Short mmCIF file of C-alpha atoms in Angstrom, two decimals:
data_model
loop_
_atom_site.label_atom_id
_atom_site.label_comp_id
_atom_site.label_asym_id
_atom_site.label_seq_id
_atom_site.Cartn_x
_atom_site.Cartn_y
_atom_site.Cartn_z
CA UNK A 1 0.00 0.00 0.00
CA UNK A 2 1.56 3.73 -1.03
CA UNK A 3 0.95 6.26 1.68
CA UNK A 4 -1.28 9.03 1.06
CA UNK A 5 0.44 11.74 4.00
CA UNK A 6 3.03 12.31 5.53
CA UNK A 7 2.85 13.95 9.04
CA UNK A 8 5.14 16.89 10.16
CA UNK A 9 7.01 16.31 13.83
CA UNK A 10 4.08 19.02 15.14
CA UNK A 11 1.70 16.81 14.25
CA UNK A 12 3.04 13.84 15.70
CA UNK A 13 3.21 15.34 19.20
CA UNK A 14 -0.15 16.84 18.42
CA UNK A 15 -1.88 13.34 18.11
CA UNK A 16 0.37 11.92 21.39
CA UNK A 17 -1.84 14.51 23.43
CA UNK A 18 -5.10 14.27 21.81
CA UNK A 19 -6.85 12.02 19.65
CA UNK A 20 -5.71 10.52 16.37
CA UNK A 21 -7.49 11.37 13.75
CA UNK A 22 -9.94 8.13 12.88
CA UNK A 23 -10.56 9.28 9.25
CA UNK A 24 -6.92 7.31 7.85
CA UNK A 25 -6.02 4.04 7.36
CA UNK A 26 -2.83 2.26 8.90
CA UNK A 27 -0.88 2.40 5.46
CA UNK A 28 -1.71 5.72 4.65
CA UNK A 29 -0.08 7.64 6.93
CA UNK A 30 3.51 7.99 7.44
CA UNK A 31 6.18 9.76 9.28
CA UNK A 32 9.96 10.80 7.61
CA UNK A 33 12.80 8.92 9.82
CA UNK A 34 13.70 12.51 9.83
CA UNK A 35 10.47 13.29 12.20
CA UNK A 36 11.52 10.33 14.09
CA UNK A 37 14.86 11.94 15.01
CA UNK A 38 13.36 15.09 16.03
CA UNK A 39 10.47 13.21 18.08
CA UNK A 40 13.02 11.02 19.37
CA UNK A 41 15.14 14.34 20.72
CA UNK A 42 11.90 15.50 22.07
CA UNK A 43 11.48 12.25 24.53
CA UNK A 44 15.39 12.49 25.47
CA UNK A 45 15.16 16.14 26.44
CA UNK A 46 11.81 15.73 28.32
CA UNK A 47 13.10 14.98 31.78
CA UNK A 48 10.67 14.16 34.45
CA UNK A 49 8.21 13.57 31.69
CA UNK A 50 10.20 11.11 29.74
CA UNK A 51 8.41 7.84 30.48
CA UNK A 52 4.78 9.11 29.78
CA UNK A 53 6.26 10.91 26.36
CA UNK A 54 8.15 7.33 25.46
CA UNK A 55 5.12 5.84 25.85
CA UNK A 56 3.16 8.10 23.89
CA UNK A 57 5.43 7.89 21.07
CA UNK A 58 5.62 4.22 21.25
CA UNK A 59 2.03 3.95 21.12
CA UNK A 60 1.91 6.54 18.09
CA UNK A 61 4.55 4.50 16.03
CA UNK A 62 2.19 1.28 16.49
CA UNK A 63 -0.08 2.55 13.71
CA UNK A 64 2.35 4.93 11.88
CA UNK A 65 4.65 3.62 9.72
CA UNK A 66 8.26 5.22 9.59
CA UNK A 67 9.75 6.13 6.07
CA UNK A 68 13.52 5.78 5.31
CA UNK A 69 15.00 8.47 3.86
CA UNK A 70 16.76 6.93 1.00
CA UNK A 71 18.55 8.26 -2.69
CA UNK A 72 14.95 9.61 -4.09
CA UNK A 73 14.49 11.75 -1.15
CA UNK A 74 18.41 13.27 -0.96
CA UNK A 75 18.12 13.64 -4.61
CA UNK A 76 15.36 15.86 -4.28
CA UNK A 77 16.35 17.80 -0.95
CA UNK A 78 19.72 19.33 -3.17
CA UNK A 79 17.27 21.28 -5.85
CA UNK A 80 14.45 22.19 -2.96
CA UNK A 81 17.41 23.53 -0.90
CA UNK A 82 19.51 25.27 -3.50
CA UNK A 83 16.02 26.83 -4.85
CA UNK A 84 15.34 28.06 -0.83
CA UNK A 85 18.49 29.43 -0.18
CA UNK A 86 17.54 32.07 2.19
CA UNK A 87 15.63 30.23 4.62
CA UNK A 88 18.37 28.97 6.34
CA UNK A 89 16.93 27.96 9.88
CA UNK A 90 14.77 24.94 8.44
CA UNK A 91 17.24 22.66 7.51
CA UNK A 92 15.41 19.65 8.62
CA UNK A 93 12.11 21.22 7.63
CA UNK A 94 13.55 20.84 4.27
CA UNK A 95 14.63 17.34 4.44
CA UNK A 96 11.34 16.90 5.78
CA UNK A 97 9.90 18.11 2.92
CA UNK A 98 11.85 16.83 0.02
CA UNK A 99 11.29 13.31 1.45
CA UNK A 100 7.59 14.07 1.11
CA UNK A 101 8.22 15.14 -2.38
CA UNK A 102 10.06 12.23 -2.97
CA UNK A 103 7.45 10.39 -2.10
CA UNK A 104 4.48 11.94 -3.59
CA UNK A 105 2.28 12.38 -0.60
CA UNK A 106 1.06 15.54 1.01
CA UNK A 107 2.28 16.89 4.12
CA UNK A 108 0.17 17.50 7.04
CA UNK A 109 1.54 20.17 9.36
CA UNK A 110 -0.12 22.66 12.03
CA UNK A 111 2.79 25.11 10.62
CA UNK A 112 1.96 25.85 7.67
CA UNK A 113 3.97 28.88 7.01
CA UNK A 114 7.32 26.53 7.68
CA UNK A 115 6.43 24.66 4.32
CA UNK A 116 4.64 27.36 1.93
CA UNK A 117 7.21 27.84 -1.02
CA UNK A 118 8.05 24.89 -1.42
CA UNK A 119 7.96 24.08 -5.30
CA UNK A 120 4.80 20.84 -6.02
CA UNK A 121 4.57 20.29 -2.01
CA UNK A 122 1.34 19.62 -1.35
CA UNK A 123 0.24 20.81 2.65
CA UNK A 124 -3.01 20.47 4.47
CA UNK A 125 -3.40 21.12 8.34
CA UNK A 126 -5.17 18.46 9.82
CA UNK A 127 -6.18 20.82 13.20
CA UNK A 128 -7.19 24.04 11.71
CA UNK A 129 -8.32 23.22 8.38
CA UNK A 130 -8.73 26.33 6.22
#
């Protein structure tokens, strides 16, 4: 089964708080290993709160599958990053977003304004739909 979306690290810790959203199917939803990383630095830097966040992203990962990023998606984060030059404090936003490129699927973020100009990325938000 191809996945559909691809949800942004805001999203992720969105759904470990509140409810996931019943309207996908395991399959069509994925997260970048990239997201993982960040999600994963989230848990390690969360202290006294560790266990409950491990959990919660444990539990999250048991329906979302994780994505490698492989050649397609480094292939396409060169051109997206040469072409975005002067936003340099997104550097993993931008891996982020080439690997959904890559992949063909649209990205579901609650930031929005981190991934508008990016060239054939497709974006909805998921919490405040427009």
């Amino acid at each position: 089964m191809n996945p559909k979306y691809m949800l942004d690290t805001n999203i992720c810790i969105y759904l470990m708080k509140h409810q996931p959203f019943a309207e996908c199917f395991v399959g069509d939803v994925v997260i970048s290993a990239i997201t993982l990383a960040e999600l994963e630095f989230g848990v390690a830097c969360s202290g006294e709160s560790q266990p409950k966040n491990r959990v919660a992203l444990d539990s999250l990962l048991e329906d979302i599958l994780v994505e490698s990023f492989e050649g397609q998606a480094a292939r396409t984060y060169g051109p997206l990053r040469a072409a975005n030059r002067e936003r340099n404090k997104d550097a993993l936003d931008k891996l982020i977003a080439a690997h959904a490129l890559a992949l063909g699927v649209t990205l579901v973020t609650n930031n929005e304004a981190d991934f508008r100009g990016y060239a054939g990325l497709r974006i909805e938000n998921w919490v405040n739909p427009q």
